[in-house]
Amino acid sequence: MDVVSLPQTGGCYCGAIRYSLNAAPLLAYACHCHDCQTRSGSAFGLTVVVRSADVTVSGEPEVVRLANPSGLAIDHNMCPHCRLRVFAVNPKTADYMSLRAGTLDDASWVRPVAQTWVESAIPWAVIPGVRAVAPEDFDFVRLGREWAATAPRFEPA
Ligand SMILES: [Zn+2]
Ligand SMILES: [Zn+2]
């Protein structure tokens, strides 16, 4: 099994916002909803869910609160300079945060355990071999257990 060294670091495009992930993430998933397509400017969103307590952020992200497709208010944390959205927090579950996988300095270990909103996917972008889960069946706890069973090992460097 692969070993990923901790901390894992990442940040925005200009470098004003940097973070370090100091413990194993909880899961990774892909989302094909139109919002994720718009925000990523690409085919789908790729998210790594982590405990907020496991992340150290440097710089002052600007917070923009927007409703997600399920109607939940989400705080998007973006760089005030380059405007890149680095992570998002649901204020009702602020113990967790969603890192945009592409902001990691090395995202090579990020393999989604599930993909959701597949009905709005760009057809060729449906990821082979990754289970499709309907938004209403998306259970972070269950998927987190599944992810942990196949995830790389995370160890302090
Ligand atoms: Zn920036
Ligand atoms: Zn989405």
Short mmCIF file of N, CA and C and ligand atoms in Angstrom, two decimals:
data_model
loop_
_atom_site.label_atom_id
_atom_site.label_comp_id
_atom_site.label_asym_id
_atom_site.label_seq_id
_atom_site.Cartn_x
_atom_site.Cartn_y
_atom_site.Cartn_z
N MET A 1 0.85 -1.21 0.00
CA MET A 1 0.00 0.00 0.00
C MET A 1 0.88 1.25 0.00
N ASP A 2 0.43 2.21 -0.72
CA ASP A 2 1.17 3.47 -0.81
C ASP A 2 1.24 4.17 0.54
N VAL A 3 2.31 4.92 0.74
CA VAL A 3 2.44 5.74 1.93
C VAL A 3 2.51 7.20 1.49
N VAL A 4 1.70 8.05 2.12
CA VAL A 4 1.69 9.48 1.84
C VAL A 4 2.22 10.18 3.08
N SER A 5 3.21 11.04 2.90
CA SER A 5 3.82 11.67 4.07
C SER A 5 3.01 12.88 4.52
N LEU A 6 2.96 13.07 5.81
CA LEU A 6 2.29 14.23 6.41
C LEU A 6 3.34 15.19 6.95
N PRO A 7 3.07 16.49 6.94
CA PRO A 7 1.85 17.10 6.41
C PRO A 7 1.82 17.12 4.89
N GLN A 8 0.59 17.20 4.34
CA GLN A 8 0.39 17.49 2.92
C GLN A 8 0.09 18.98 2.81
N THR A 9 0.75 19.64 1.89
CA THR A 9 0.59 21.10 1.80
C THR A 9 -0.10 21.49 0.50
N GLY A 10 -0.65 22.70 0.53
CA GLY A 10 -1.30 23.21 -0.67
C GLY A 10 -1.60 24.68 -0.48
N GLY A 11 -2.32 25.25 -1.45
CA GLY A 11 -2.67 26.66 -1.33
C GLY A 11 -3.24 27.19 -2.63
N CYS A 12 -3.44 28.50 -2.64
CA CYS A 12 -4.05 29.16 -3.80
C CYS A 12 -3.01 29.34 -4.91
N TYR A 13 -3.46 29.95 -6.00
CA TYR A 13 -2.61 30.11 -7.17
C TYR A 13 -1.46 31.08 -6.91
N CYS A 14 -1.71 32.17 -6.16
CA CYS A 14 -0.68 33.20 -5.98
C CYS A 14 0.18 32.95 -4.75
N GLY A 15 -0.25 32.05 -3.87
CA GLY A 15 0.56 31.72 -2.70
C GLY A 15 0.22 32.50 -1.44
N ALA A 16 -0.74 33.43 -1.51
CA ALA A 16 -1.11 34.21 -0.32
C ALA A 16 -1.81 33.35 0.72
N ILE A 17 -2.53 32.33 0.27
CA ILE A 17 -3.18 31.38 1.18
C ILE A 17 -2.46 30.04 1.04
N ARG A 18 -1.94 29.56 2.18
CA ARG A 18 -1.30 28.25 2.19
C ARG A 18 -1.92 27.44 3.32
N TYR A 19 -1.92 26.14 3.14
CA TYR A 19 -2.43 25.30 4.24
C TYR A 19 -1.55 24.06 4.36
N SER A 20 -1.63 23.46 5.53
CA SER A 20 -1.02 22.15 5.67
C SER A 20 -2.00 21.21 6.35
N LEU A 21 -2.13 20.05 5.77
CA LEU A 21 -3.00 18.99 6.30
C LEU A 21 -2.12 18.07 7.13
N ASN A 22 -2.42 18.01 8.43
CA ASN A 22 -1.50 17.38 9.36
C ASN A 22 -1.90 15.97 9.78
N ALA A 23 -3.04 15.49 9.28
CA ALA A 23 -3.50 14.14 9.60
C ALA A 23 -4.22 13.58 8.38
N ALA A 24 -4.52 12.30 8.43
CA ALA A 24 -5.16 11.65 7.28
C ALA A 24 -6.51 12.29 6.98
N PRO A 25 -6.82 12.50 5.70
CA PRO A 25 -8.15 13.00 5.34
C PRO A 25 -9.21 11.92 5.56
N LEU A 26 -10.46 12.33 5.51
CA LEU A 26 -11.57 11.41 5.81
C LEU A 26 -12.12 10.72 4.57
N LEU A 27 -12.16 11.43 3.47
CA LEU A 27 -12.54 10.81 2.21
C LEU A 27 -12.29 11.79 1.07
N ALA A 28 -12.34 11.25 -0.14
CA ALA A 28 -12.26 12.07 -1.35
C ALA A 28 -13.40 11.65 -2.26
N TYR A 29 -14.04 12.62 -2.90
CA TYR A 29 -15.12 12.29 -3.83
C TYR A 29 -15.16 13.30 -4.98
N ALA A 30 -15.80 12.87 -6.06
CA ALA A 30 -15.98 13.74 -7.22
C ALA A 30 -17.45 14.13 -7.30
N CYS A 31 -17.70 15.38 -7.71
CA CYS A 31 -19.08 15.85 -7.85
C CYS A 31 -19.25 16.46 -9.25
N HIS A 32 -20.27 15.94 -9.95
CA HIS A 32 -20.54 16.39 -11.32
C HIS A 32 -21.68 17.41 -11.38
N CYS A 33 -22.07 18.01 -10.24
CA CYS A 33 -23.17 18.98 -10.31
C CYS A 33 -22.72 20.20 -11.10
N HIS A 34 -23.69 20.92 -11.60
CA HIS A 34 -23.33 22.05 -12.47
C HIS A 34 -22.56 23.12 -11.70
N ASP A 35 -22.88 23.29 -10.41
CA ASP A 35 -22.13 24.26 -9.60
C ASP A 35 -20.64 23.90 -9.55
N CYS A 36 -20.35 22.62 -9.35
CA CYS A 36 -18.94 22.21 -9.28
C CYS A 36 -18.26 22.40 -10.63
N GLN A 37 -19.01 22.15 -11.70
CA GLN A 37 -18.43 22.39 -13.03
C GLN A 37 -18.12 23.88 -13.20
N THR A 38 -19.07 24.73 -12.77
CA THR A 38 -18.87 26.18 -12.93
C THR A 38 -17.70 26.66 -12.08
N ARG A 39 -17.70 26.23 -10.79
CA ARG A 39 -16.68 26.74 -9.88
C ARG A 39 -15.29 26.25 -10.25
N SER A 40 -15.21 25.00 -10.72
CA SER A 40 -13.89 24.47 -11.08
C SER A 40 -13.48 24.96 -12.46
N GLY A 41 -14.46 25.39 -13.26
CA GLY A 41 -14.16 25.73 -14.64
C GLY A 41 -13.77 24.50 -15.43
N SER A 42 -14.17 23.32 -14.93
CA SER A 42 -13.73 22.08 -15.55
C SER A 42 -14.85 21.06 -15.51
N ALA A 43 -14.53 19.78 -15.64
CA ALA A 43 -15.57 18.77 -15.83
C ALA A 43 -16.29 18.40 -14.53
N PHE A 44 -15.58 18.43 -13.41
CA PHE A 44 -16.22 18.07 -12.13
C PHE A 44 -15.39 18.63 -10.98
N GLY A 45 -16.00 18.65 -9.80
CA GLY A 45 -15.27 19.05 -8.60
C GLY A 45 -14.65 17.83 -7.95
N LEU A 46 -13.43 17.98 -7.44
CA LEU A 46 -12.78 16.89 -6.72
C LEU A 46 -12.45 17.41 -5.32
N THR A 47 -13.07 16.77 -4.32
CA THR A 47 -13.05 17.29 -2.96
C THR A 47 -12.42 16.29 -2.01
N VAL A 48 -11.60 16.80 -1.10
CA VAL A 48 -11.03 15.99 -0.02
C VAL A 48 -11.61 16.53 1.28
N VAL A 49 -12.33 15.68 2.01
CA VAL A 49 -12.94 16.09 3.27
C VAL A 49 -11.97 15.79 4.41
N VAL A 50 -11.74 16.80 5.25
CA VAL A 50 -10.77 16.69 6.34
C VAL A 50 -11.39 17.25 7.62
N ARG A 51 -10.78 16.92 8.76
CA ARG A 51 -11.17 17.58 10.01
C ARG A 51 -10.53 18.96 10.04
N SER A 52 -11.34 19.98 10.37
CA SER A 52 -10.80 21.35 10.42
C SER A 52 -9.63 21.42 11.39
N ALA A 53 -9.70 20.65 12.48
CA ALA A 53 -8.65 20.69 13.50
C ALA A 53 -7.32 20.16 12.97
N ASP A 54 -7.37 19.43 11.84
CA ASP A 54 -6.15 18.84 11.28
C ASP A 54 -5.48 19.75 10.24
N VAL A 55 -6.06 20.94 10.03
CA VAL A 55 -5.55 21.82 8.98
C VAL A 55 -5.05 23.13 9.59
N THR A 56 -3.85 23.53 9.20
CA THR A 56 -3.31 24.84 9.57
C THR A 56 -3.35 25.72 8.33
N VAL A 57 -4.00 26.89 8.44
CA VAL A 57 -4.12 27.80 7.29
C VAL A 57 -3.26 29.02 7.58
N SER A 58 -2.47 29.45 6.60
CA SER A 58 -1.76 30.72 6.73
C SER A 58 -2.30 31.69 5.68
N GLY A 59 -2.36 32.97 6.03
CA GLY A 59 -3.02 33.96 5.19
C GLY A 59 -4.45 34.15 5.67
N GLU A 60 -5.15 35.11 5.08
CA GLU A 60 -6.51 35.46 5.51
C GLU A 60 -7.49 35.21 4.38
N PRO A 61 -8.11 34.02 4.35
CA PRO A 61 -9.07 33.78 3.27
C PRO A 61 -10.27 34.70 3.40
N GLU A 62 -10.83 35.07 2.25
CA GLU A 62 -12.07 35.83 2.22
C GLU A 62 -13.21 34.83 2.12
N VAL A 63 -14.25 35.02 2.96
CA VAL A 63 -15.34 34.04 3.02
C VAL A 63 -16.54 34.57 2.25
N VAL A 64 -17.04 33.78 1.33
CA VAL A 64 -18.25 34.11 0.59
C VAL A 64 -19.26 33.00 0.84
N ARG A 65 -20.44 33.38 1.38
CA ARG A 65 -21.46 32.38 1.71
C ARG A 65 -22.43 32.23 0.54
N LEU A 66 -22.55 31.01 0.02
CA LEU A 66 -23.44 30.73 -1.12
C LEU A 66 -24.21 29.44 -0.84
N ALA A 67 -25.41 29.33 -1.41
CA ALA A 67 -26.19 28.09 -1.27
C ALA A 67 -25.68 27.06 -2.27
N ASN A 68 -25.56 25.80 -1.83
CA ASN A 68 -25.16 24.74 -2.75
C ASN A 68 -26.42 24.18 -3.43
N PRO A 69 -26.27 23.23 -4.39
CA PRO A 69 -27.46 22.75 -5.12
C PRO A 69 -28.50 22.11 -4.21
N SER A 70 -28.11 21.65 -3.03
CA SER A 70 -29.07 21.07 -2.10
C SER A 70 -29.65 22.14 -1.17
N GLY A 71 -29.30 23.40 -1.37
CA GLY A 71 -29.87 24.49 -0.59
C GLY A 71 -29.13 24.83 0.69
N LEU A 72 -28.01 24.14 0.96
CA LEU A 72 -27.24 24.41 2.17
C LEU A 72 -26.35 25.64 1.96
N ALA A 73 -26.27 26.49 2.98
CA ALA A 73 -25.36 27.63 2.93
C ALA A 73 -23.94 27.11 3.18
N ILE A 74 -23.04 27.43 2.28
CA ILE A 74 -21.65 26.97 2.39
C ILE A 74 -20.74 28.19 2.37
N ASP A 75 -19.76 28.21 3.29
CA ASP A 75 -18.79 29.29 3.32
C ASP A 75 -17.60 28.92 2.44
N HIS A 76 -17.48 29.60 1.31
CA HIS A 76 -16.36 29.37 0.40
C HIS A 76 -15.21 30.27 0.80
N ASN A 77 -14.08 29.67 1.06
CA ASN A 77 -12.89 30.42 1.50
C ASN A 77 -11.97 30.60 0.32
N MET A 78 -11.81 31.88 -0.08
CA MET A 78 -11.00 32.13 -1.27
C MET A 78 -9.88 33.12 -0.96
N CYS A 79 -8.90 33.10 -1.83
CA CYS A 79 -7.78 34.03 -1.68
C CYS A 79 -8.25 35.44 -2.06
N PRO A 80 -7.98 36.45 -1.22
CA PRO A 80 -8.40 37.81 -1.54
C PRO A 80 -7.62 38.40 -2.72
N HIS A 81 -6.49 37.80 -3.08
CA HIS A 81 -5.69 38.34 -4.18
C HIS A 81 -6.00 37.64 -5.50
N CYS A 82 -5.79 36.31 -5.55
CA CYS A 82 -5.98 35.63 -6.84
C CYS A 82 -7.40 35.08 -6.98
N ARG A 83 -8.23 35.18 -5.91
CA ARG A 83 -9.65 34.82 -5.96
C ARG A 83 -9.89 33.32 -6.12
N LEU A 84 -8.87 32.55 -5.94
CA LEU A 84 -9.07 31.11 -6.05
C LEU A 84 -9.74 30.59 -4.78
N ARG A 85 -10.73 29.71 -4.97
CA ARG A 85 -11.43 29.11 -3.84
C ARG A 85 -10.63 27.90 -3.39
N VAL A 86 -10.14 27.93 -2.16
CA VAL A 86 -9.23 26.89 -1.69
C VAL A 86 -9.98 25.81 -0.92
N PHE A 87 -10.90 26.22 -0.06
CA PHE A 87 -11.67 25.23 0.71
C PHE A 87 -13.03 25.81 1.05
N ALA A 88 -13.93 24.92 1.48
CA ALA A 88 -15.29 25.31 1.82
C ALA A 88 -15.68 24.67 3.14
N VAL A 89 -16.54 25.37 3.88
CA VAL A 89 -16.98 24.89 5.19
C VAL A 89 -18.49 25.08 5.26
N ASN A 90 -19.20 24.04 5.68
CA ASN A 90 -20.61 24.20 6.03
C ASN A 90 -20.64 24.71 7.47
N PRO A 91 -21.16 25.93 7.72
CA PRO A 91 -21.09 26.48 9.07
C PRO A 91 -21.79 25.62 10.11
N LYS A 92 -22.70 24.74 9.67
CA LYS A 92 -23.38 23.85 10.62
C LYS A 92 -22.53 22.65 11.00
N THR A 93 -21.52 22.34 10.16
CA THR A 93 -20.62 21.22 10.46
C THR A 93 -19.19 21.73 10.32
N ALA A 94 -18.89 22.77 11.09
CA ALA A 94 -17.61 23.47 10.94
C ALA A 94 -16.42 22.66 11.43
N ASP A 95 -16.69 21.49 12.04
CA ASP A 95 -15.57 20.63 12.43
C ASP A 95 -14.91 20.00 11.21
N TYR A 96 -15.58 20.13 10.05
CA TYR A 96 -15.05 19.52 8.83
C TYR A 96 -14.88 20.58 7.76
N MET A 97 -13.93 20.38 6.89
CA MET A 97 -13.81 21.26 5.75
C MET A 97 -13.54 20.46 4.48
N SER A 98 -13.92 21.08 3.35
CA SER A 98 -13.76 20.45 2.05
C SER A 98 -12.63 21.17 1.31
N LEU A 99 -11.53 20.47 1.14
CA LEU A 99 -10.42 21.03 0.38
C LEU A 99 -10.63 20.75 -1.09
N ARG A 100 -10.35 21.73 -1.94
CA ARG A 100 -10.34 21.47 -3.38
C ARG A 100 -9.07 20.69 -3.68
N ALA A 101 -9.25 19.48 -4.18
CA ALA A 101 -8.11 18.57 -4.31
C ALA A 101 -6.99 19.17 -5.15
N GLY A 102 -7.36 19.93 -6.19
CA GLY A 102 -6.35 20.49 -7.08
C GLY A 102 -5.48 21.55 -6.45
N THR A 103 -5.85 22.02 -5.25
CA THR A 103 -5.00 23.02 -4.57
C THR A 103 -3.87 22.36 -3.78
N LEU A 104 -3.89 21.03 -3.67
CA LEU A 104 -2.78 20.34 -3.02
C LEU A 104 -1.53 20.47 -3.90
N ASP A 105 -0.38 20.60 -3.25
CA ASP A 105 0.86 20.66 -4.03
C ASP A 105 1.07 19.35 -4.79
N ASP A 106 0.64 18.25 -4.18
CA ASP A 106 0.70 16.95 -4.85
C ASP A 106 -0.62 16.23 -4.61
N ALA A 107 -1.45 16.19 -5.64
CA ALA A 107 -2.77 15.56 -5.50
C ALA A 107 -2.76 14.13 -6.06
N SER A 108 -1.57 13.58 -6.27
CA SER A 108 -1.51 12.29 -6.97
C SER A 108 -2.13 11.15 -6.17
N TRP A 109 -2.26 11.33 -4.85
CA TRP A 109 -2.81 10.26 -4.02
C TRP A 109 -4.33 10.34 -3.93
N VAL A 110 -4.92 11.40 -4.45
CA VAL A 110 -6.37 11.61 -4.28
C VAL A 110 -7.13 10.74 -5.29
N ARG A 111 -7.78 9.69 -4.79
CA ARG A 111 -8.62 8.86 -5.64
C ARG A 111 -10.03 8.88 -5.05
N PRO A 112 -11.03 9.37 -5.80
CA PRO A 112 -12.37 9.47 -5.23
C PRO A 112 -12.96 8.10 -4.91
N VAL A 113 -13.62 8.00 -3.76
CA VAL A 113 -14.29 6.76 -3.38
C VAL A 113 -15.66 6.68 -4.04
N ALA A 114 -16.19 7.84 -4.45
CA ALA A 114 -17.52 7.89 -5.05
C ALA A 114 -17.59 9.10 -5.96
N GLN A 115 -18.56 9.07 -6.87
CA GLN A 115 -18.89 10.25 -7.67
C GLN A 115 -20.38 10.48 -7.56
N THR A 116 -20.77 11.75 -7.51
CA THR A 116 -22.17 12.08 -7.30
C THR A 116 -22.64 13.08 -8.35
N TRP A 117 -23.97 13.27 -8.42
CA TRP A 117 -24.60 14.10 -9.45
C TRP A 117 -24.18 13.65 -10.85
N VAL A 118 -24.07 12.33 -11.02
CA VAL A 118 -23.60 11.77 -12.29
C VAL A 118 -24.57 12.09 -13.43
N GLU A 119 -25.85 12.30 -13.08
CA GLU A 119 -26.83 12.59 -14.15
C GLU A 119 -26.53 13.92 -14.85
N SER A 120 -25.78 14.82 -14.18
CA SER A 120 -25.42 16.07 -14.86
C SER A 120 -23.95 16.08 -15.31
N ALA A 121 -23.33 14.89 -15.31
CA ALA A 121 -21.92 14.82 -15.73
C ALA A 121 -21.78 15.09 -17.22
N ILE A 122 -20.64 15.67 -17.60
CA ILE A 122 -20.24 15.66 -19.00
C ILE A 122 -19.98 14.18 -19.33
N PRO A 123 -20.67 13.63 -20.33
CA PRO A 123 -20.70 12.16 -20.47
C PRO A 123 -19.33 11.48 -20.41
N TRP A 124 -18.34 12.00 -21.09
CA TRP A 124 -17.04 11.30 -21.09
C TRP A 124 -16.34 11.42 -19.75
N ALA A 125 -16.80 12.34 -18.86
CA ALA A 125 -16.10 12.59 -17.60
C ALA A 125 -16.55 11.68 -16.47
N VAL A 126 -17.56 10.82 -16.71
CA VAL A 126 -17.94 9.85 -15.69
C VAL A 126 -16.74 8.94 -15.47
N ILE A 127 -16.29 8.83 -14.21
CA ILE A 127 -15.00 8.19 -13.94
C ILE A 127 -15.18 6.67 -13.88
N PRO A 128 -14.49 5.94 -14.76
CA PRO A 128 -14.63 4.48 -14.76
C PRO A 128 -14.16 3.90 -13.43
N GLY A 129 -14.90 2.91 -12.93
CA GLY A 129 -14.48 2.19 -11.74
C GLY A 129 -14.74 2.91 -10.43
N VAL A 130 -15.40 4.07 -10.49
CA VAL A 130 -15.74 4.80 -9.26
C VAL A 130 -17.25 4.78 -9.11
N ARG A 131 -17.71 4.33 -7.95
CA ARG A 131 -19.13 4.13 -7.72
C ARG A 131 -19.90 5.44 -7.81
N ALA A 132 -21.04 5.40 -8.50
CA ALA A 132 -21.93 6.57 -8.56
C ALA A 132 -22.90 6.50 -7.39
N VAL A 133 -23.02 7.60 -6.67
CA VAL A 133 -23.91 7.69 -5.51
C VAL A 133 -24.84 8.88 -5.73
N ALA A 134 -26.15 8.67 -5.63
CA ALA A 134 -27.10 9.77 -5.80
C ALA A 134 -26.92 10.76 -4.65
N PRO A 135 -27.15 12.06 -4.91
CA PRO A 135 -26.94 13.06 -3.85
C PRO A 135 -27.71 12.73 -2.58
N GLU A 136 -28.94 12.19 -2.72
CA GLU A 136 -29.74 11.90 -1.53
C GLU A 136 -29.22 10.68 -0.77
N ASP A 137 -28.38 9.87 -1.40
CA ASP A 137 -27.81 8.69 -0.73
C ASP A 137 -26.38 8.94 -0.26
N PHE A 138 -25.92 10.17 -0.40
CA PHE A 138 -24.52 10.47 -0.09
C PHE A 138 -24.33 10.53 1.42
N ASP A 139 -23.68 9.51 1.97
CA ASP A 139 -23.52 9.38 3.42
C ASP A 139 -22.02 9.49 3.73
N PHE A 140 -21.62 10.64 4.28
CA PHE A 140 -20.19 10.90 4.50
C PHE A 140 -19.55 9.86 5.42
N VAL A 141 -20.30 9.40 6.42
CA VAL A 141 -19.73 8.47 7.40
C VAL A 141 -19.45 7.12 6.73
N ARG A 142 -20.46 6.62 6.00
CA ARG A 142 -20.31 5.32 5.33
C ARG A 142 -19.22 5.39 4.25
N LEU A 143 -19.26 6.46 3.46
CA LEU A 143 -18.26 6.59 2.39
C LEU A 143 -16.87 6.79 2.98
N GLY A 144 -16.80 7.45 4.13
CA GLY A 144 -15.51 7.64 4.79
C GLY A 144 -14.91 6.31 5.22
N ARG A 145 -15.76 5.41 5.70
CA ARG A 145 -15.27 4.08 6.07
C ARG A 145 -14.76 3.33 4.84
N GLU A 146 -15.52 3.44 3.74
CA GLU A 146 -15.10 2.77 2.50
C GLU A 146 -13.80 3.34 1.99
N TRP A 147 -13.67 4.67 2.09
CA TRP A 147 -12.44 5.30 1.59
C TRP A 147 -11.24 4.85 2.43
N ALA A 148 -11.45 4.84 3.75
CA ALA A 148 -10.34 4.47 4.65
C ALA A 148 -9.83 3.06 4.35
N ALA A 149 -10.74 2.18 3.89
CA ALA A 149 -10.35 0.79 3.63
C ALA A 149 -9.41 0.68 2.43
N THR A 150 -9.45 1.65 1.51
CA THR A 150 -8.62 1.55 0.31
C THR A 150 -7.62 2.70 0.19
N ALA A 151 -7.65 3.63 1.13
CA ALA A 151 -6.80 4.82 1.04
C ALA A 151 -5.34 4.45 1.29
N PRO A 152 -4.42 5.31 0.82
CA PRO A 152 -3.02 5.11 1.20
C PRO A 152 -2.84 5.30 2.70
N ARG A 153 -1.70 4.88 3.20
CA ARG A 153 -1.37 5.12 4.61
C ARG A 153 -0.76 6.51 4.74
N PHE A 154 -1.20 7.26 5.72
CA PHE A 154 -0.67 8.61 5.94
C PHE A 154 0.22 8.57 7.16
N GLU A 155 1.48 9.01 6.98
CA GLU A 155 2.43 8.93 8.09
C GLU A 155 3.25 10.22 8.14
N PRO A 156 3.56 10.67 9.36
CA PRO A 156 4.43 11.85 9.48
C PRO A 156 5.76 11.58 8.78
N ALA A 157 6.25 12.58 8.06
CA ALA A 157 7.51 12.41 7.31
C ALA A 157 8.68 12.24 8.27
ZN ZN B 1 -3.96 33.65 -4.03
ZN ZN B 2 -21.06 19.61 -6.81
#
